[in-house]
Coordinates of C-alpha atoms in Angstrom, one line a residue:
M1 CA 84.3 31.1 12.2
G2 CA 82.5 32.3 9.1
S3 CA 82.3 35.8 9.5
M4 CA 84.1 38.5 7.7
A5 CA 83.1 41.1 10.1
Q6 CA 82.0 40.3 14.0
K7 CA 78.4 41.3 14.7
S8 CA 78.0 41.7 18.5
V9 CA 74.8 41.0 20.1
L10 CA 73.6 41.6 24.2
M11 CA 71.7 39.3 25.9
L12 CA 69.6 40.2 28.8
C13 CA 69.3 37.7 31.8
G14 CA 68.3 37.1 35.0
E15 CA 66.8 34.4 37.2
F16 CA 64.7 31.5 36.2
M17 CA 65.3 32.7 32.3
E18 CA 63.9 30.1 30.3
A19 CA 67.0 27.7 29.3
Y20 CA 66.2 26.5 25.8
E21 CA 65.3 30.1 24.8
T22 CA 68.7 31.2 26.4
I23 CA 71.4 28.3 25.3
V24 CA 70.0 28.1 21.8
P25 CA 70.7 31.1 20.5
L26 CA 74.0 32.0 22.6
Y27 CA 75.7 28.7 21.4
V28 CA 74.2 29.4 17.7
L29 CA 75.4 32.8 17.3
Q30 CA 79.2 32.1 19.1
A31 CA 79.3 29.2 16.2
F32 CA 79.4 31.7 13.4
N33 CA 81.8 34.3 15.6
V34 CA 78.8 36.4 16.6
S35 CA 80.2 38.1 20.0
V36 CA 77.5 37.5 22.6
H37 CA 77.6 39.6 26.1
C38 CA 75.3 38.2 28.7
V39 CA 74.3 40.6 31.1
S40 CA 72.1 40.9 34.3
P41 CA 71.7 44.2 36.8
G42 CA 73.4 44.2 39.8
R43 CA 75.5 41.4 38.6
K44 CA 78.8 41.3 36.9
T45 CA 81.3 39.0 34.9
G46 CA 81.6 35.6 36.2
D47 CA 78.4 35.7 38.7
K48 CA 75.6 33.3 37.7
C49 CA 72.0 33.3 37.0
V50 CA 69.6 30.1 37.3
M51 CA 67.8 29.0 34.2
A52 CA 64.4 27.2 34.2
A53 CA 62.8 24.7 31.7
H54 CA 59.3 25.6 30.6
D55 CA 57.1 22.5 29.2
F56 CA 53.7 20.9 29.4
L57 CA 54.0 17.8 31.8
G58 CA 50.5 17.0 31.9
L59 CA 49.0 19.7 33.5
E60 CA 46.8 22.8 31.9
I61 CA 49.5 25.0 32.2
Y62 CA 53.4 24.5 31.7
T63 CA 55.5 23.4 34.5
E64 CA 58.9 24.9 35.9
L65 CA 62.0 23.1 36.3
V66 CA 65.2 24.3 37.7
V67 CA 67.6 23.0 35.0
D68 CA 71.2 24.6 35.6
H69 CA 72.9 28.0 35.5
L70 CA 74.1 30.3 33.1
T71 CA 77.7 32.4 33.6
L72 CA 77.6 35.9 32.8
N73 CA 80.6 37.1 30.6
A74 CA 80.2 41.1 30.8
N75 CA 79.2 43.4 33.3
F76 CA 75.7 45.1 32.8
D77 CA 76.9 48.6 33.7
D78 CA 79.4 48.8 31.2
V79 CA 77.0 48.2 28.5
I80 CA 77.0 50.8 25.9
P81 CA 74.0 49.9 23.3
D82 CA 75.5 51.5 20.5
Q83 CA 78.4 49.0 20.5
Y84 CA 75.5 46.1 19.5
D85 CA 73.6 45.5 16.6
A86 CA 70.9 43.5 18.7
I87 CA 69.4 42.4 21.8
I88 CA 68.0 39.3 22.7
V89 CA 65.9 38.8 25.8
P90 CA 64.6 35.2 26.2
G91 CA 61.5 34.2 27.9
G92 CA 61.4 33.1 31.6
R93 CA 60.1 34.4 34.9
F94 CA 62.8 37.3 35.3
S95 CA 61.2 39.2 32.5
E96 CA 58.5 40.1 35.4
L97 CA 61.0 41.5 37.8
L98 CA 63.6 43.2 35.5
S99 CA 60.4 44.8 33.6
T100 CA 59.9 46.9 36.3
D101 CA 63.6 47.7 36.7
E102 CA 64.3 51.4 35.4
K103 CA 67.7 50.4 34.1
C104 CA 66.4 47.5 31.9
V105 CA 63.6 49.4 30.3
S106 CA 65.8 52.3 29.3
L107 CA 68.3 49.8 27.9
V108 CA 65.4 48.1 25.8
T109 CA 64.2 51.4 25.0
R110 CA 67.6 52.6 23.7
F111 CA 67.8 49.8 21.4
A112 CA 64.9 50.9 20.1
E113 CA 65.8 54.6 19.7
L114 CA 68.6 53.5 17.8
K115 CA 66.6 51.2 15.5
K116 CA 68.9 48.1 16.5
L117 CA 67.0 44.7 16.3
I118 CA 65.2 43.6 19.4
F119 CA 64.7 39.9 19.8
T120 CA 62.1 38.6 22.3
S121 CA 60.4 35.5 23.2
C122 CA 57.5 33.8 24.6
H123 CA 57.1 36.2 27.7
S124 CA 59.6 38.6 27.4
Q125 CA 57.5 40.9 25.5
V126 CA 56.7 42.4 28.7
F127 CA 59.8 44.6 28.1
L128 CA 58.1 46.4 25.0
A129 CA 55.0 47.1 26.7
A130 CA 56.8 48.4 30.0
A131 CA 58.9 51.0 27.4
G132 CA 55.8 52.0 25.4
L133 CA 57.1 50.2 22.1
L134 CA 53.8 48.6 21.3
S135 CA 51.6 51.4 20.9
G136 CA 50.6 52.3 17.1
G137 CA 49.9 48.7 16.1
M138 CA 53.0 46.9 16.2
K139 CA 52.6 43.3 15.4
C140 CA 54.0 40.7 18.2
T141 CA 53.5 37.1 19.3
A142 CA 54.1 35.7 22.6
F143 CA 53.1 33.2 24.9
E144 CA 49.0 33.3 24.6
S145 CA 49.0 34.7 28.1
M146 CA 50.4 37.5 26.8
K147 CA 47.8 38.8 24.5
P148 CA 45.8 40.9 26.7
L149 CA 48.9 42.5 27.7
I150 CA 50.0 43.4 24.4
E151 CA 46.4 44.6 22.9
L152 CA 46.3 46.8 26.1
S153 CA 49.6 48.2 25.3
G154 CA 48.6 49.0 21.9
G155 CA 50.1 46.1 20.2
A156 CA 48.6 44.1 17.3
W157 CA 48.4 40.6 18.4
W158 CA 49.6 38.2 15.6
E159 CA 49.3 34.5 15.5
Q160 CA 50.3 31.9 13.3
P161 CA 47.3 30.3 11.1
G162 CA 46.6 26.6 10.3
V163 CA 48.6 25.2 14.0
Q164 CA 47.5 21.9 14.1
T165 CA 50.5 20.1 16.6
I166 CA 53.6 21.0 17.8
F167 CA 55.4 20.7 14.4
D168 CA 53.3 23.3 12.7
I169 CA 54.4 25.8 15.0
T170 CA 57.6 27.3 13.6
D171 CA 56.8 31.1 12.7
C172 CA 57.7 34.3 14.5
V173 CA 56.7 38.0 13.5
K174 CA 59.1 40.8 12.5
D175 CA 57.8 44.6 12.5
E176 CA 60.7 46.9 11.5
N177 CA 63.3 45.9 13.8
F178 CA 61.2 43.9 16.5
V179 CA 61.2 40.2 16.1
S180 CA 59.0 38.2 18.4
T181 CA 58.5 34.6 18.7
L182 CA 56.1 32.3 20.7
G183 CA 58.8 30.7 22.3
W184 CA 61.1 28.0 22.3
P185 CA 59.2 25.6 19.3
T186 CA 59.7 28.4 16.8
L187 CA 63.5 28.7 17.6
G188 CA 64.7 27.1 14.2
H189 CA 62.8 29.6 12.1
S190 CA 63.2 32.7 14.4
L191 CA 67.0 32.1 14.4
R192 CA 66.7 32.2 10.3
V193 CA 65.1 35.4 10.7
L194 CA 67.5 37.0 13.4
F195 CA 70.6 35.8 11.1
E196 CA 68.7 37.5 8.2
S197 CA 68.3 40.6 10.3
L198 CA 71.8 40.8 11.0
G199 CA 73.0 40.6 7.4
S200 CA 74.0 37.0 6.9
K201 CA 74.5 35.0 4.1
I202 CA 74.1 31.5 4.1
S203 CA 74.8 29.3 1.2
S204 CA 75.7 25.8 0.4
S205 CA 78.9 24.3 -1.5
N206 CA 76.3 21.6 -2.9
E207 CA 73.6 22.0 -5.1
N208 CA 70.9 21.3 -2.1
H209 CA 71.5 22.0 1.6
P210 CA 72.5 18.9 3.4
S211 CA 69.7 16.8 5.5
L212 CA 70.5 15.4 8.8
L213 CA 69.0 12.6 10.9
F214 CA 69.3 12.6 15.0
L215 CA 69.4 9.5 16.9
I216 CA 67.9 9.8 20.3
G217 CA 66.3 8.2 23.0
D218 CA 64.8 8.8 26.4
C219 CA 67.5 11.1 28.6
V220 CA 69.0 12.6 26.0
E221 CA 70.9 15.4 26.7
D222 CA 68.7 18.7 26.3
Y223 CA 71.0 21.2 24.9
S224 CA 73.2 18.7 22.7
I225 CA 69.7 17.8 20.5
N226 CA 68.1 21.3 21.0
V227 CA 71.0 23.1 19.9
P228 CA 72.1 21.4 16.7
F229 CA 68.8 20.5 15.9
K230 CA 67.4 24.4 15.8
A231 CA 70.5 25.6 14.1
F232 CA 70.6 23.2 11.2
Q233 CA 67.0 24.1 10.9
A234 CA 68.0 28.0 10.8
L235 CA 70.5 26.8 8.2
G236 CA 67.8 25.6 5.8
C237 CA 68.6 21.8 6.6
K238 CA 66.3 19.3 6.6
V239 CA 66.5 17.9 10.0
D240 CA 64.7 14.9 11.5
A241 CA 64.7 13.2 15.1
V242 CA 64.3 9.3 15.3
T243 CA 64.3 6.4 17.9
P244 CA 63.6 2.7 17.6
N245 CA 61.1 2.2 20.0
K246 CA 58.7 5.4 19.5
K247 CA 56.3 6.9 17.0
K248 CA 56.3 10.2 14.9
G249 CA 55.0 12.7 17.6
E250 CA 55.6 10.9 20.6
K251 CA 58.1 12.4 23.2
C252 CA 61.4 11.4 23.8
A253 CA 62.5 13.1 28.1
T254 CA 65.7 15.2 28.2
V255 CA 68.3 15.7 30.8
V256 CA 70.2 18.6 31.9
Y257 CA 73.7 18.2 33.6
D258 CA 74.4 20.8 36.2
L259 CA 77.7 21.2 38.1
E260 CA 77.0 22.3 41.5
D261 CA 79.5 23.9 43.7
G262 CA 81.3 21.4 45.6
R263 CA 80.3 18.3 43.7
Q264 CA 82.6 16.1 41.5
L265 CA 80.1 15.1 38.9
P266 CA 77.0 16.8 37.5
T267 CA 73.7 16.7 39.0
E268 CA 71.1 15.2 36.5
K269 CA 68.0 16.7 36.2
F270 CA 64.9 16.7 33.6
G271 CA 64.9 19.3 30.6
H272 CA 62.3 19.8 27.9
N273 CA 60.6 17.1 26.1
F274 CA 62.0 16.3 22.8
Y275 CA 59.5 15.1 20.1
V276 CA 60.1 12.5 17.5
T277 CA 59.9 13.7 14.2
I278 CA 60.1 10.4 11.9
A279 CA 58.8 7.1 12.5
W280 CA 61.7 4.6 12.6
D281 CA 60.4 2.3 9.6
D282 CA 60.4 5.5 7.4
V283 CA 64.0 6.3 7.8
S284 CA 66.3 5.8 4.6
V285 CA 69.8 6.5 4.8
D286 CA 69.7 7.4 1.3
D287 CA 67.6 10.1 2.3
Y288 CA 70.5 12.0 4.7
D289 CA 73.8 13.2 4.7
C290 CA 74.8 12.9 8.1
I291 CA 73.5 11.1 11.4
V292 CA 74.2 13.1 14.8
V293 CA 74.1 10.7 17.9
P294 CA 73.7 13.6 20.8
G295 CA 74.8 13.0 24.5
G296 CA 73.1 12.1 27.8
R297 CA 72.2 8.7 28.6
S298 CA 70.1 8.0 25.4
P299 CA 73.6 6.5 24.0
E300 CA 73.3 3.7 26.9
L301 CA 69.7 2.7 26.1
L302 CA 70.4 2.7 21.9
V303 CA 73.9 0.6 22.1
M304 CA 71.3 -1.9 23.7
N305 CA 69.5 -1.8 20.7
P306 CA 70.7 -4.1 17.4
K307 CA 68.2 -1.3 14.7
A308 CA 70.2 1.5 16.4
V309 CA 73.8 0.1 16.2
E310 CA 73.2 -1.1 12.6
L311 CA 71.7 2.2 11.6
I312 CA 75.2 4.0 12.4
R313 CA 76.7 1.3 10.3
K314 CA 74.9 1.6 7.4
F315 CA 75.8 5.5 7.5
V316 CA 79.7 4.7 7.8
E317 CA 79.2 1.9 4.9
K318 CA 77.8 4.7 2.8
G319 CA 80.3 7.0 3.4
K320 CA 78.0 9.4 5.0
F321 CA 79.0 11.7 7.8
V322 CA 78.9 10.4 11.5
A323 CA 78.7 13.2 14.5
A324 CA 78.7 12.6 18.2
I325 CA 78.6 14.9 21.2
G326 CA 79.9 13.7 24.6
M327 CA 78.5 10.3 25.3
G328 CA 77.4 9.8 22.2
N329 CA 81.1 8.3 21.4
W330 CA 79.8 5.3 23.4
L331 CA 77.4 4.4 20.6
L332 CA 79.9 4.9 17.9
A333 CA 82.5 2.9 19.4
A334 CA 80.0 -0.1 19.5
T335 CA 79.6 0.3 15.6
G336 CA 83.2 0.7 14.6
A337 CA 82.8 4.1 13.7
L338 CA 86.1 5.3 15.9
K339 CA 88.4 2.8 14.6
K340 CA 91.7 4.6 13.7
K341 CA 89.8 8.1 14.0
R342 CA 91.0 11.0 15.8
C343 CA 88.3 12.2 18.2
A344 CA 87.0 14.4 21.1
S345 CA 86.4 12.6 24.0
S346 CA 84.8 13.5 27.4
Y347 CA 86.0 11.4 30.6
G348 CA 82.8 9.1 30.2
T349 CA 83.7 7.8 27.0
K350 CA 87.5 8.0 26.9
V351 CA 87.4 3.9 27.8
A352 CA 85.1 3.3 25.2
V353 CA 87.0 5.3 22.6
K354 CA 90.1 3.7 23.2
V355 CA 89.1 0.1 23.4
A356 CA 87.2 0.7 20.2
G357 CA 90.9 1.9 18.7
G358 CA 90.0 5.4 18.4
E359 CA 92.5 8.0 19.1
I360 CA 91.7 10.8 21.7
V361 CA 92.5 14.4 21.1
E362 CA 93.1 15.6 24.5
S363 CA 93.7 19.1 23.4
E364 CA 90.6 20.0 21.4
G365 CA 86.9 19.9 22.6
C366 CA 85.9 19.1 18.9
V367 CA 87.6 17.5 16.2
T368 CA 87.0 16.7 12.7
D369 CA 88.4 13.2 11.1
D370 CA 87.6 13.0 7.7
K371 CA 83.7 12.3 7.7
L372 CA 83.5 11.7 11.9
V373 CA 82.9 15.0 13.6
T374 CA 82.9 14.6 17.5
A375 CA 82.4 17.2 20.3
A376 CA 83.4 16.4 24.0
A377 CA 80.7 17.9 25.9
T378 CA 78.2 20.4 25.7
S379 CA 80.2 23.5 26.2
D380 CA 81.9 22.8 23.1
L381 CA 78.8 23.0 21.0
P382 CA 79.5 26.1 19.4
A383 CA 82.9 24.6 17.8
F384 CA 80.9 21.4 16.9
L385 CA 78.3 23.6 15.0
Y386 CA 80.8 25.4 13.1
A387 CA 82.9 22.1 12.3
L388 CA 80.1 20.1 11.1
S389 CA 78.4 22.8 9.4
T390 CA 81.8 23.4 7.5
A391 CA 82.2 20.0 6.9
L392 CA 78.9 19.4 5.1
G393 CA 79.4 22.2 2.8
L394 CA 77.6 25.2 4.5
S395 CA 79.1 28.6 4.8
V396 CA 77.5 31.3 7.3
V397 CA 79.2 35.0 6.7
F398 CA 78.0 38.3 8.0

């Protein structure tokens, strides 16, 4: 999937790790054939770690929301650092606990000794302090509450200048083999730095990198907007998110679906807020190569809005790429975009796809048919990212 020689990354996990900072790099790296092993001390393959969403919900400090679980795919005790190209430590409260675990601190230290890439986010820079890796004035950034810890540990606090709004927060800092980020708002640029540090070459068959417009609304599925949005940012594309009834800078609530033991259907939980990046009246179809409709319940909202339906039809009429994830097919069905097209579908949209004249490919989680790219569910996002980037003429080679 876009790589000549597979790279390997270790992700150190634990209870209440930040979901966004875990899932986005995990799925994006997997999309381009980077092997990612998720491990946690005292746990084995198949065990689960609960994840949390951290966001500002009107209080003076961020709120923690329990969202879903990550299933580990490797054993902590089997880890051999020499076999990996990098280690990623997401943010979240687990870092406070594991930074006192001798095995975890030794693991991070060993990656440093081997001059392997160490990627930390938000609060996980505490591992760098615990391992004594900040001494000597290493440049480091993190969530602002981490500044005293970084400076007391001998690090040099780095802060992006000129930040006025959340849209300005794009940067991270790299010092030798250490990459540190403020947190999830920076993940688009941070992933780009991660890719470059792993030796990737990103190219486009077109003169310019493609531009993508994401059509969203309240209760859009968290990962199906954040993963592709940040992924295409990292690939150097122009990306925007729009919704009919909100202005640039206003928030759309997101949701996460967590399949709990013994239930037929997943529980819906609130995720991170997502900020609209462009006003509806400022959107011109000619400025974009593709429109993406993420999943969640927002397609149900959008299908009732004639402006949203018409926008999809304009992209189809102009021969642009159209993509949908999960329940996004619900909106495409109403526009005629699925007629005589092969597509992937979850159970939630199978009836809609059939009555709209589409053909469901049961055996595939992601399907490309001419200029239509569809994914059945959030778990199919790695395949979706690869398929859509390929369709748009992008290539990632390590």
